[in-house]
Every structure is written in structure tokens, then in C-alpha cells.
XYZ file of N, CA, C and O in Angstrom:
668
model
N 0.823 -1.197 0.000
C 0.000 0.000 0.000
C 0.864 1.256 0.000
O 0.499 2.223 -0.669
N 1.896 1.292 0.655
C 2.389 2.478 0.977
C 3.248 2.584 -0.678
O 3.149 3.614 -1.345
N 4.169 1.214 -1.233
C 4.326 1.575 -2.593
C 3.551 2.301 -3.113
O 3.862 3.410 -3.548
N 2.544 1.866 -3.157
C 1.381 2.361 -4.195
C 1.533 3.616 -3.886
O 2.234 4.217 -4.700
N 1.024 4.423 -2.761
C 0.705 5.509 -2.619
C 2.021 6.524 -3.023
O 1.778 7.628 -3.510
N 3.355 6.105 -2.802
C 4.429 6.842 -3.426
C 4.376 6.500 -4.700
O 4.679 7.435 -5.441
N 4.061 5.353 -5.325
C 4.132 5.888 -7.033
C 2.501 6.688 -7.551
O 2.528 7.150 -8.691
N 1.698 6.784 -7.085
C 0.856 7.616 -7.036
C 1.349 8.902 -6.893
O 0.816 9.721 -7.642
N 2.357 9.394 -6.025
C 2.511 10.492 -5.668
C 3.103 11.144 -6.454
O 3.044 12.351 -6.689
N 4.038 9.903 -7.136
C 5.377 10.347 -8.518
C 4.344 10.624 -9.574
O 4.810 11.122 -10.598
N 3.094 10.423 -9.561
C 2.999 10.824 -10.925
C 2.818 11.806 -10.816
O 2.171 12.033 -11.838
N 2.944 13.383 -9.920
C 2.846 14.419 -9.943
C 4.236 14.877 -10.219
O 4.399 16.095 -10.296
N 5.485 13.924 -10.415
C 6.804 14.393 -10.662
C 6.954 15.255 -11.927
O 6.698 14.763 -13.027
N 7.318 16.391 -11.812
C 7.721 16.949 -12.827
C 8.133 16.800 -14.231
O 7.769 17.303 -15.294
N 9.315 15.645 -13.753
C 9.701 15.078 -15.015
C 9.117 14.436 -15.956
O 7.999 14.074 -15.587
N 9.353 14.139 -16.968
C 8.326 12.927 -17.960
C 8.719 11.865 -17.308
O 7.839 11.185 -16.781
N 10.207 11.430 -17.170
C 10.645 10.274 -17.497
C 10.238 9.534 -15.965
O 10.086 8.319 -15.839
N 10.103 10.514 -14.872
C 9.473 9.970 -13.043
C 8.416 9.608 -13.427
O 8.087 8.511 -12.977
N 7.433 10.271 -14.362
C 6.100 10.001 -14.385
C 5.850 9.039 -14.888
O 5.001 8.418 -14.250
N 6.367 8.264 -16.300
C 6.322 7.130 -16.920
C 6.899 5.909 -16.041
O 6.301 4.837 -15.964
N 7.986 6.142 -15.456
C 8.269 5.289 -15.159
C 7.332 4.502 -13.702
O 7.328 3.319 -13.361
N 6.398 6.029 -12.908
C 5.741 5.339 -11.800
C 4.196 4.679 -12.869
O 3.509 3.708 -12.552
N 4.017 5.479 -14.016
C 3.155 4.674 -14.890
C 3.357 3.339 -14.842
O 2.448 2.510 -14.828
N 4.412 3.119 -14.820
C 4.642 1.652 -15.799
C 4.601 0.567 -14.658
O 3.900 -0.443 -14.731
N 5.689 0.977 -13.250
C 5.368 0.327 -12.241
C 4.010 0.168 -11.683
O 3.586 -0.878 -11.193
N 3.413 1.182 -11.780
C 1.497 1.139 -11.337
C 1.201 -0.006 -12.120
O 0.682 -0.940 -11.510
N 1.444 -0.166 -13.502
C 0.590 -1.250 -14.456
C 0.793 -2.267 -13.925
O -0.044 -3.085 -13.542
N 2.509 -2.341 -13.813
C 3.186 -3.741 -13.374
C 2.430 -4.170 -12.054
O 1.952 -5.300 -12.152
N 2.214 -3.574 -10.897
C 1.469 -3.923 -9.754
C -0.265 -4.262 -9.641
O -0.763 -4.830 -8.670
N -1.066 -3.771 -10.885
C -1.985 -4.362 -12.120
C -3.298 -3.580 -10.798
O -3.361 -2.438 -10.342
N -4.105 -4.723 -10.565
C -5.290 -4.673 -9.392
C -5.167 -4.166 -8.652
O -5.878 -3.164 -8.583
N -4.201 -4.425 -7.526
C -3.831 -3.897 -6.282
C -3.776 -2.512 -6.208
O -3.900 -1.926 -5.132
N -3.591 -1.910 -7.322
C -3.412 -0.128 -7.621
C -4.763 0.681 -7.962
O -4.979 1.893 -7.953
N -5.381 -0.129 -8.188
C -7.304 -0.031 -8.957
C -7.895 1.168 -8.305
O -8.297 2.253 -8.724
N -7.788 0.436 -6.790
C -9.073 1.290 -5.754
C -8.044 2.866 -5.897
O -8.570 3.752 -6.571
N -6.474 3.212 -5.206
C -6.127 4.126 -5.249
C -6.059 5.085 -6.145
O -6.092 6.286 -5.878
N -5.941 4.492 -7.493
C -5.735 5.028 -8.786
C -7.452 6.078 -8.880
O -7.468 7.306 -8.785
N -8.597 5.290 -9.059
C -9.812 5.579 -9.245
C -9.826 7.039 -7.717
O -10.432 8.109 -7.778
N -9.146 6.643 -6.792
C -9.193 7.917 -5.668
C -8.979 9.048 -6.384
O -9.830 9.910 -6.602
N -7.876 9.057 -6.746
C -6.931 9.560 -7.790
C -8.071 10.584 -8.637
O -8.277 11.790 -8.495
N -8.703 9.599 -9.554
C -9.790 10.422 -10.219
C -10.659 11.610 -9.409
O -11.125 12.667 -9.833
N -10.683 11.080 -8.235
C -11.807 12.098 -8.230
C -11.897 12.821 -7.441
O -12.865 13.353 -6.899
N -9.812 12.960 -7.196
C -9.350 14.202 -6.397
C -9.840 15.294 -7.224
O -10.770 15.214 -8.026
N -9.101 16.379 -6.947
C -8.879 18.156 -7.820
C -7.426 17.786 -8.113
O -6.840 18.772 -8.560
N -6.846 16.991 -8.042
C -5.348 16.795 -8.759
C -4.793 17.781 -10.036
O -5.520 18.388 -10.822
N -3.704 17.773 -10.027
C -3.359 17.988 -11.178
C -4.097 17.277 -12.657
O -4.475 16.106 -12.629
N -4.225 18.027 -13.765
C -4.783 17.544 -14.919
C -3.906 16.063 -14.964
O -4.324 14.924 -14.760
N -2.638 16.500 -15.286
C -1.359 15.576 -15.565
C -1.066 14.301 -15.000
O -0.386 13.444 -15.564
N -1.821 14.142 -13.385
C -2.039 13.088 -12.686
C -3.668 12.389 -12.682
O -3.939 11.235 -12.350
N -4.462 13.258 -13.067
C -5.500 12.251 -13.469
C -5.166 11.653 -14.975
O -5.213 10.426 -15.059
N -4.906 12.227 -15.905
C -4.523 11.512 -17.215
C -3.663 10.586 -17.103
O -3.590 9.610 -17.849
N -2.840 10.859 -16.016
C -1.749 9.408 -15.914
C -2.504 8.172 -15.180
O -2.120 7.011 -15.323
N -3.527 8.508 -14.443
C -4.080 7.826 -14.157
C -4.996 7.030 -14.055
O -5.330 6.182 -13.227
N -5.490 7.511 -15.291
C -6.220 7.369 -16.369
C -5.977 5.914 -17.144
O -6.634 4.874 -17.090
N -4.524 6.322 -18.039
C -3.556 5.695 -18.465
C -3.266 4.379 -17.732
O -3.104 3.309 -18.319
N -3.210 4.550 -16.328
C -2.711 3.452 -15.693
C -3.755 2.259 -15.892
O -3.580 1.116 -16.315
N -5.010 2.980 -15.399
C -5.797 2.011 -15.410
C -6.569 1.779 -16.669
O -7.645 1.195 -16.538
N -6.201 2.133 -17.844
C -6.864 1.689 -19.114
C -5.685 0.148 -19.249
O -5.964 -0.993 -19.615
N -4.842 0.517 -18.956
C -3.336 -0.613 -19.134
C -3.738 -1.639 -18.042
O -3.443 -2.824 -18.197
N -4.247 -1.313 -17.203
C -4.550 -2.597 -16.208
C -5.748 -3.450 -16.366
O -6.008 -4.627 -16.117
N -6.608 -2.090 -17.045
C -8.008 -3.140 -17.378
C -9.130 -3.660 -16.627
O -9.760 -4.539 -17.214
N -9.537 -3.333 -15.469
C -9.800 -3.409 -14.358
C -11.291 -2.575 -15.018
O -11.286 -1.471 -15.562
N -12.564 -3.501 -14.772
C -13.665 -3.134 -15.011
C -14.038 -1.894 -14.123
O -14.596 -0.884 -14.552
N -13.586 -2.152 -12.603
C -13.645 -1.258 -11.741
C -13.753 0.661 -12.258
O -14.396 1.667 -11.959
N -12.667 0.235 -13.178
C -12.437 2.292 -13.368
C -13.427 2.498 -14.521
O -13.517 3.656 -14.928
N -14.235 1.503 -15.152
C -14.971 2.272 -16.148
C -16.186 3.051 -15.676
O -16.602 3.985 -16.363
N -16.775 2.712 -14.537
C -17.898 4.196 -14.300
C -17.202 5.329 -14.019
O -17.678 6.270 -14.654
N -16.236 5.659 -13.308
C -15.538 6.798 -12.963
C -14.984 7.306 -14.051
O -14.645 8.483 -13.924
N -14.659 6.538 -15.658
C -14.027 7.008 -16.475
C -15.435 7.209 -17.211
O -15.342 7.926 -18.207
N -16.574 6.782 -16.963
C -17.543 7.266 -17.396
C -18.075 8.936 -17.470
O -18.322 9.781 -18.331
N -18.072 8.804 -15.990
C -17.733 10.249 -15.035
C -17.170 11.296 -16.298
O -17.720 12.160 -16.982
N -16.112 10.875 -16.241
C -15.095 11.826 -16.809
C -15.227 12.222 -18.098
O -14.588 13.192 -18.506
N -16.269 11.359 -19.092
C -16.317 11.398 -20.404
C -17.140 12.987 -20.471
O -17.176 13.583 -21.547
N -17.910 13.707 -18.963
C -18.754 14.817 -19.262
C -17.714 15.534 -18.468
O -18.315 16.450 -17.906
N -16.450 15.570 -18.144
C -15.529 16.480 -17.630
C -15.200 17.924 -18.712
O -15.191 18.006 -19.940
N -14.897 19.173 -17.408
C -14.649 20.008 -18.879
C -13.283 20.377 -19.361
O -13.015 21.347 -20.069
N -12.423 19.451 -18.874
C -11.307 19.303 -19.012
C -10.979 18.856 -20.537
O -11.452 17.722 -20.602
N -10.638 19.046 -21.291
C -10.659 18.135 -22.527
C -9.472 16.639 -22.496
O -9.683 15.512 -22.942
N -8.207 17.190 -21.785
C -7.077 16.348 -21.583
C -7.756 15.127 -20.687
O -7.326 13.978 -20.786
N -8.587 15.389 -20.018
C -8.993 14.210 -18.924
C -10.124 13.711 -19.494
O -10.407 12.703 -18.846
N -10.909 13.875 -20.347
C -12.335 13.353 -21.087
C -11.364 12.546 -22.210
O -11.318 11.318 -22.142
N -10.726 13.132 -23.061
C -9.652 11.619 -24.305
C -9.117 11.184 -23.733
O -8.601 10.376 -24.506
N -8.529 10.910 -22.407
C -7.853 10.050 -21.511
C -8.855 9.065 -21.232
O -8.608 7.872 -21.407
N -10.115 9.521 -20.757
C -11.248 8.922 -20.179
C -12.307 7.800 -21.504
O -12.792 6.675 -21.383
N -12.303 8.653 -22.509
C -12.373 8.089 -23.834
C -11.434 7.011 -24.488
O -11.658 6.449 -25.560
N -10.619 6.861 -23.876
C -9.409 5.752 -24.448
C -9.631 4.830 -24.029
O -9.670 3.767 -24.648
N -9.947 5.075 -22.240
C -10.399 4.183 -21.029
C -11.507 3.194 -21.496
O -11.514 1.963 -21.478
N -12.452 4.100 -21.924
C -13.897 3.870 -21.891
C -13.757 2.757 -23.186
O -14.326 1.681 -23.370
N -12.820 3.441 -23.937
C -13.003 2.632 -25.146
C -12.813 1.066 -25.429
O -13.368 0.196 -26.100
N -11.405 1.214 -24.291
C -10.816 -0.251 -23.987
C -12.013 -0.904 -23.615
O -11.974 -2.052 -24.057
N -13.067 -0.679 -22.994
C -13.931 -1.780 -22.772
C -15.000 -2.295 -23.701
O -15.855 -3.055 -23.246
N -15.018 -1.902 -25.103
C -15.766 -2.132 -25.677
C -15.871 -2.839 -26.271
O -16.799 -2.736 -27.074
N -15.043 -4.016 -26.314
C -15.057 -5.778 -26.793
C -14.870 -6.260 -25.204
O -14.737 -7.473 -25.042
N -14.856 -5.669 -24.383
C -14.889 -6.691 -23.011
C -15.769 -8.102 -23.239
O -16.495 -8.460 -24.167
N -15.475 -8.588 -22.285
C -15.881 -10.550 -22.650
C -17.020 -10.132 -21.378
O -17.778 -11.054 -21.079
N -17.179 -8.984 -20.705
C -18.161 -8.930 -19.418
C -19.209 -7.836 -20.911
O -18.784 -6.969 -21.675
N -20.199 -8.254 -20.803
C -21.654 -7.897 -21.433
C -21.560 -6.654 -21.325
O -21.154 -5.859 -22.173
N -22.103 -6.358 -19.797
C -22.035 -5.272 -18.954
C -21.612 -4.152 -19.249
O -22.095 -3.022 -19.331
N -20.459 -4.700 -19.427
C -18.958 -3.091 -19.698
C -18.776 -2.724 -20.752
O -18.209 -1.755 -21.258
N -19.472 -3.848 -21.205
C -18.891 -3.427 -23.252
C -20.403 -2.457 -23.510
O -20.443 -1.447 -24.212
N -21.544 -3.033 -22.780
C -22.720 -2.569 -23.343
C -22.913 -0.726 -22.610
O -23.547 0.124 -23.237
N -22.255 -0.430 -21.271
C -21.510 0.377 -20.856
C -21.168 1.529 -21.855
O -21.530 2.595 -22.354
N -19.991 0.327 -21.775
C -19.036 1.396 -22.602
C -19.347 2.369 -23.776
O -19.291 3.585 -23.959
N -19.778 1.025 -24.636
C -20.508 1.444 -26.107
C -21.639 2.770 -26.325
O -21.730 3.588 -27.241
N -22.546 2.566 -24.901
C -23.282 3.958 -24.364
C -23.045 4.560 -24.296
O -23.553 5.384 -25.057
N -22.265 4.928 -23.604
C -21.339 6.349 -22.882
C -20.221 7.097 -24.223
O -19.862 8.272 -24.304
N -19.903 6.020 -25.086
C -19.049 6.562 -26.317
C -20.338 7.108 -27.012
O -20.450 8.311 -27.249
N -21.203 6.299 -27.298
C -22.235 6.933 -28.617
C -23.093 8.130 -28.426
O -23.563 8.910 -29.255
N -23.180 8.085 -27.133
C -23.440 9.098 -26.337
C -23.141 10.457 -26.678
O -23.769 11.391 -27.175
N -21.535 10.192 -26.086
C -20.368 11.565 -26.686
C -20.338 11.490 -27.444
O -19.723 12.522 -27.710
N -20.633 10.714 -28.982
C -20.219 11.032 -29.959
C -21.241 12.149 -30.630
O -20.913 13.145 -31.276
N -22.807 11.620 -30.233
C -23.820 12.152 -30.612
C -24.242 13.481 -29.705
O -25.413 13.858 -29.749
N -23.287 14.175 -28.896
C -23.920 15.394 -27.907
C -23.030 16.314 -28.275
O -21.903 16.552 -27.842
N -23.843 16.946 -29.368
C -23.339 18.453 -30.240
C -22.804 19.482 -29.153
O -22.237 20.501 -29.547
N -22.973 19.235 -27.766
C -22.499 20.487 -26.958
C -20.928 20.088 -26.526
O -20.005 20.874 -26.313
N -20.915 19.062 -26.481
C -18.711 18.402 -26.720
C -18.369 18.866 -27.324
O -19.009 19.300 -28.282
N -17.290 19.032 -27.150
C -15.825 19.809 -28.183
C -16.010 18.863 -29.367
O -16.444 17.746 -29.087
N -15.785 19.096 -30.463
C -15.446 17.946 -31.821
C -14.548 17.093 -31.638
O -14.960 15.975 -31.947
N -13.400 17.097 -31.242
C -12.176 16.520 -30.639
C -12.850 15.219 -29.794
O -12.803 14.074 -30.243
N -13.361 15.496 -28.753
C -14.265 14.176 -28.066
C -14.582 13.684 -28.742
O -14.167 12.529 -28.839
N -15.435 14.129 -29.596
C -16.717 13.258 -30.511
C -15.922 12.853 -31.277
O -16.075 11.635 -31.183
N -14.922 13.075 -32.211
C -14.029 12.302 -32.883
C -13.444 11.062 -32.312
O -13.371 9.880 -32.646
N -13.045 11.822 -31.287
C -12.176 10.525 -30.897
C -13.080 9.420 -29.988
O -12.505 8.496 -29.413
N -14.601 9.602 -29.908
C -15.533 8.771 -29.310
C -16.003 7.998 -30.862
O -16.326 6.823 -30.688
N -16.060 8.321 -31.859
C -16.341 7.763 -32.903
C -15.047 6.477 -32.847
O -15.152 5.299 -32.506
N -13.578 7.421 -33.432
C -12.568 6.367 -33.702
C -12.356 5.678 -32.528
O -11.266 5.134 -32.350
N -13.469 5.596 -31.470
C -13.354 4.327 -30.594
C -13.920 2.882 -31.459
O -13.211 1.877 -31.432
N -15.111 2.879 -32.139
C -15.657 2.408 -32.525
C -15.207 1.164 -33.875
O -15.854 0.313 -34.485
N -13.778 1.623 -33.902
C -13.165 0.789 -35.041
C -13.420 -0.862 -34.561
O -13.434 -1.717 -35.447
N -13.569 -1.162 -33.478
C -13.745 -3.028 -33.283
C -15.164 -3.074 -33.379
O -15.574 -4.192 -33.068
N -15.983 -2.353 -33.662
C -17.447 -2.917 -33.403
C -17.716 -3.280 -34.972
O -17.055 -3.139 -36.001
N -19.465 -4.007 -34.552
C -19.480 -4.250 -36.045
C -20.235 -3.286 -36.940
O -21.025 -2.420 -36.566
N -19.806 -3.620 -38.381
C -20.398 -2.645 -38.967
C -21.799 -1.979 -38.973
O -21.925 -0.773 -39.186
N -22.837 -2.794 -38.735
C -24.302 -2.244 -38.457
C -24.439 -1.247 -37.214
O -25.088 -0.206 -37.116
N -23.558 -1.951 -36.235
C -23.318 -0.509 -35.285
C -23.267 0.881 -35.159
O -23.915 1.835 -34.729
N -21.512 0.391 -36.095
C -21.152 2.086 -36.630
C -21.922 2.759 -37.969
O -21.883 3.986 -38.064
N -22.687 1.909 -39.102
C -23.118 2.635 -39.633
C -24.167 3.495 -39.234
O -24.380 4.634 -39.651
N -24.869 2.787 -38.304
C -26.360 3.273 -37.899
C -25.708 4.632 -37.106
O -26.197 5.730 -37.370
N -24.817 4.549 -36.327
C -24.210 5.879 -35.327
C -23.804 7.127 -36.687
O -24.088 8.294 -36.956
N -23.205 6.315 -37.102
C -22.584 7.118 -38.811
C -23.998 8.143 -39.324
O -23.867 9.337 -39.591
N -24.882 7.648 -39.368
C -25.817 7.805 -40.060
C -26.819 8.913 -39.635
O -27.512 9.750 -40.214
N -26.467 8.365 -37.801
C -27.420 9.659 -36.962
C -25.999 10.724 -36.923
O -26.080 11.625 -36.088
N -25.032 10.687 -37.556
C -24.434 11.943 -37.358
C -24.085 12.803 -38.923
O -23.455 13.810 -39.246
N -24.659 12.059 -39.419
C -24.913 12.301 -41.017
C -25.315 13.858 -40.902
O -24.521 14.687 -41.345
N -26.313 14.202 -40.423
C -26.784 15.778 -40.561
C -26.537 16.444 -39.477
O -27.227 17.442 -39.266
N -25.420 16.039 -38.446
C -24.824 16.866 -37.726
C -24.672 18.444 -38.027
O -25.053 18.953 -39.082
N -24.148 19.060 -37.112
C -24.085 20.852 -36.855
C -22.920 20.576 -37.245
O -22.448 21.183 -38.206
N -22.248 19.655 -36.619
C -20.685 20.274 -36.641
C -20.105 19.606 -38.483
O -20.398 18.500 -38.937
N -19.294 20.643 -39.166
C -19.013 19.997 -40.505
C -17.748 18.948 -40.037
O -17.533 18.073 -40.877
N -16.944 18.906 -38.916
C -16.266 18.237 -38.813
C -16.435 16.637 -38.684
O -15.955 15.616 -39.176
N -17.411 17.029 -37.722
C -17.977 15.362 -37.242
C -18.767 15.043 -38.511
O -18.349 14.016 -39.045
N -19.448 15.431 -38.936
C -20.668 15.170 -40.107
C -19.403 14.647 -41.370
O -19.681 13.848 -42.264
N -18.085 15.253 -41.208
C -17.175 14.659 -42.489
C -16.542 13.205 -41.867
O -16.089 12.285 -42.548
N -16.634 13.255 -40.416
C -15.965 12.363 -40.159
C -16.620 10.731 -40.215
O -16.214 9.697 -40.746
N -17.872 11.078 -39.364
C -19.300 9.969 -40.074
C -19.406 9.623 -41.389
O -19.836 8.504 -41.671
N -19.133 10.276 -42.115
C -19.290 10.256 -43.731
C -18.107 9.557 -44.190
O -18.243 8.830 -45.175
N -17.089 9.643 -43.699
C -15.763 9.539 -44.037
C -14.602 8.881 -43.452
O -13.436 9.215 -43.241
N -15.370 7.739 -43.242
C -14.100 6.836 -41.883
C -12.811 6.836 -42.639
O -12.485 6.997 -43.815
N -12.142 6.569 -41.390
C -10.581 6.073 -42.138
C -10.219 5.143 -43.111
O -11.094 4.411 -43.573
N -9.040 5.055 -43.503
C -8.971 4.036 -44.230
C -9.041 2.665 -43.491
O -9.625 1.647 -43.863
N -8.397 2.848 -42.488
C -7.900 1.840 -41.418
C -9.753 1.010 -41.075
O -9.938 -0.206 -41.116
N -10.697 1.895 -40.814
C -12.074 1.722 -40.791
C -12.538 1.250 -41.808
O -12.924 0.147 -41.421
N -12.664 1.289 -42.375
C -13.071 1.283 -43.996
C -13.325 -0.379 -44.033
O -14.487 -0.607 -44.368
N -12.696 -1.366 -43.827
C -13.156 -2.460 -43.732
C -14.132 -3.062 -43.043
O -14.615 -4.167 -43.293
N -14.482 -2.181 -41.994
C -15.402 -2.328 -41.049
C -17.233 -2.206 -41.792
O -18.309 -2.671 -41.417
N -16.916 -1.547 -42.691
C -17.930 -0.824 -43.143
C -18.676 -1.822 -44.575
O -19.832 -1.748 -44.992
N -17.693 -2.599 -45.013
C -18.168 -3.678 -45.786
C -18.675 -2.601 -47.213
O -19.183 -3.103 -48.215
């Protein structure tokens, strides 16, 4: 415990290379870091230490942090909502029903709530690259006559990398 709580503490280290490296040890220590990490969230912390912590626990995988990273998907932080979006995203082939069906909500959600930055909603869309295609077209489709020209090009216009998805 008390590890934990000093590499918790490092991730407020200044440096990059303190911060990655208590990243990486957090992953390595996997579960056991879960409950503190999620504390973590829902201090007033630094931006820089919730995104790392964020990070930690998208890498650990731990069903545990996806409501709190849920939380975060309506943060007005933008750095801590695509942190939280990465999170969220990882669960969306989960083998638990639950988390994937979760997850998949809370992304389509953001993708479809014109009052988010575009940036979210983008990057809540390019979560969507493992699902199947009837999914994303139908989401595609309600964002077809979007406000924003960005998102409305981006629905219209998956990646290439996507593009197979789409049949």
C-alpha cells in the first residue's frame, strides 16, 4: 500500500521520465493499484495526474475504473475526457456484457452530444473501429446531418484503417 501511494505520488513528478516510469510500475502492480488510482480520479489533482491515471488504469483493465471514467467522459477538461475516452473505449469488446454494453453507451453518447468539443466526438467515434459494422453505420448515419461539418465529415468519411469495417 504504501508503494502504491508513493508511485501515485510520482505521478505528480515533474519530469516525464518519473512520471512514466511510476506509470509503468502502477501497471506492473496491475489490481492492487485499482481502488487508489480511481481515488486519484476524483481528487482536484493535477490535470497531468489524473490523465496518468487514467492511463494506468486503461493498461490494467480493471472493469472497476470504467464508471468513474464514465464520469469523466462529461468532464470540462478536454485532456482528462480523451484520456477517459481511451479508457472507456478499452472496454468495448470486453468478454463482461455489462462493460462493453456500458461502454458502447457512454461513447455513442459523446459522440452524438453536439455540446462536446469535436475533438471528443471524434475521438468517441474512432473508438468504434472493433465494433461491427451495423453498429457504426447506424451511429454514422445519426451523425450524417450533424451541426458540426467536422464530425458530419468524419461519419461520412471513416478512415482508411475503418473502412473495412464498413463492408
Amino acid at each position: 500500500a504504501r508503494e502504491i501511494a508513493q508511485l501515485v505520488a510520482a505521478l505528480e513528478a515533474s519530469g516525464d521520465a518519473d512520471r512514466e516510469a511510476a506509470i509503468a510500475r502502477l501497471t506492473v502492480i496491475g489490481t492492487r493499484a485499482v481502488d487508489r488510482l480511481i481515488d486519484t480520479l476524483a481528487g482536484t489533482g493535477p490535470i497531468s495526474v489524473r490523465v496518468a491515471a487514467l492511463r494506468v488504469l486503461e493498461a490494467i483493465g480493471n472493469v472497476r475504473a470504467l464508471a468513474p471514467a464514465m464520469e469523466l467522459l462529461r468532464t470540462a477538461d478536454e485532456q482528462v475526457a480523451l484520456a477517459a475516452v481511451s479508457l472507456v473505449a478499452s472496454h468495448v469488446t470486453s468478454r463482461q456484457a455489462k462493460a462493453a454494453n456500458e461502454a458502447l453507451d457512454g461513447l455513442t453518447g459523446l459522440a452524438l452530444n453536439t455540446a462536446r468539443p469535436d475533438s471528443l466526438r471524434i475521438a468517441a467515434l474512432d473508438a468504434f473501429d472493433t465494433m461491427p459494422a451495423d453498429i457504426v453505420s447506424t451511429i454514422c448515419a445519426r451523425l450524417a446531418g450533424d451541426p458540426s461539418p467536422v464530425v458530419r465529415q468524419r461519419a461520412l468519411s471513416p478512415p482508411p484503417a475503418r473502412s473495412a469495417h464498413y463492408g
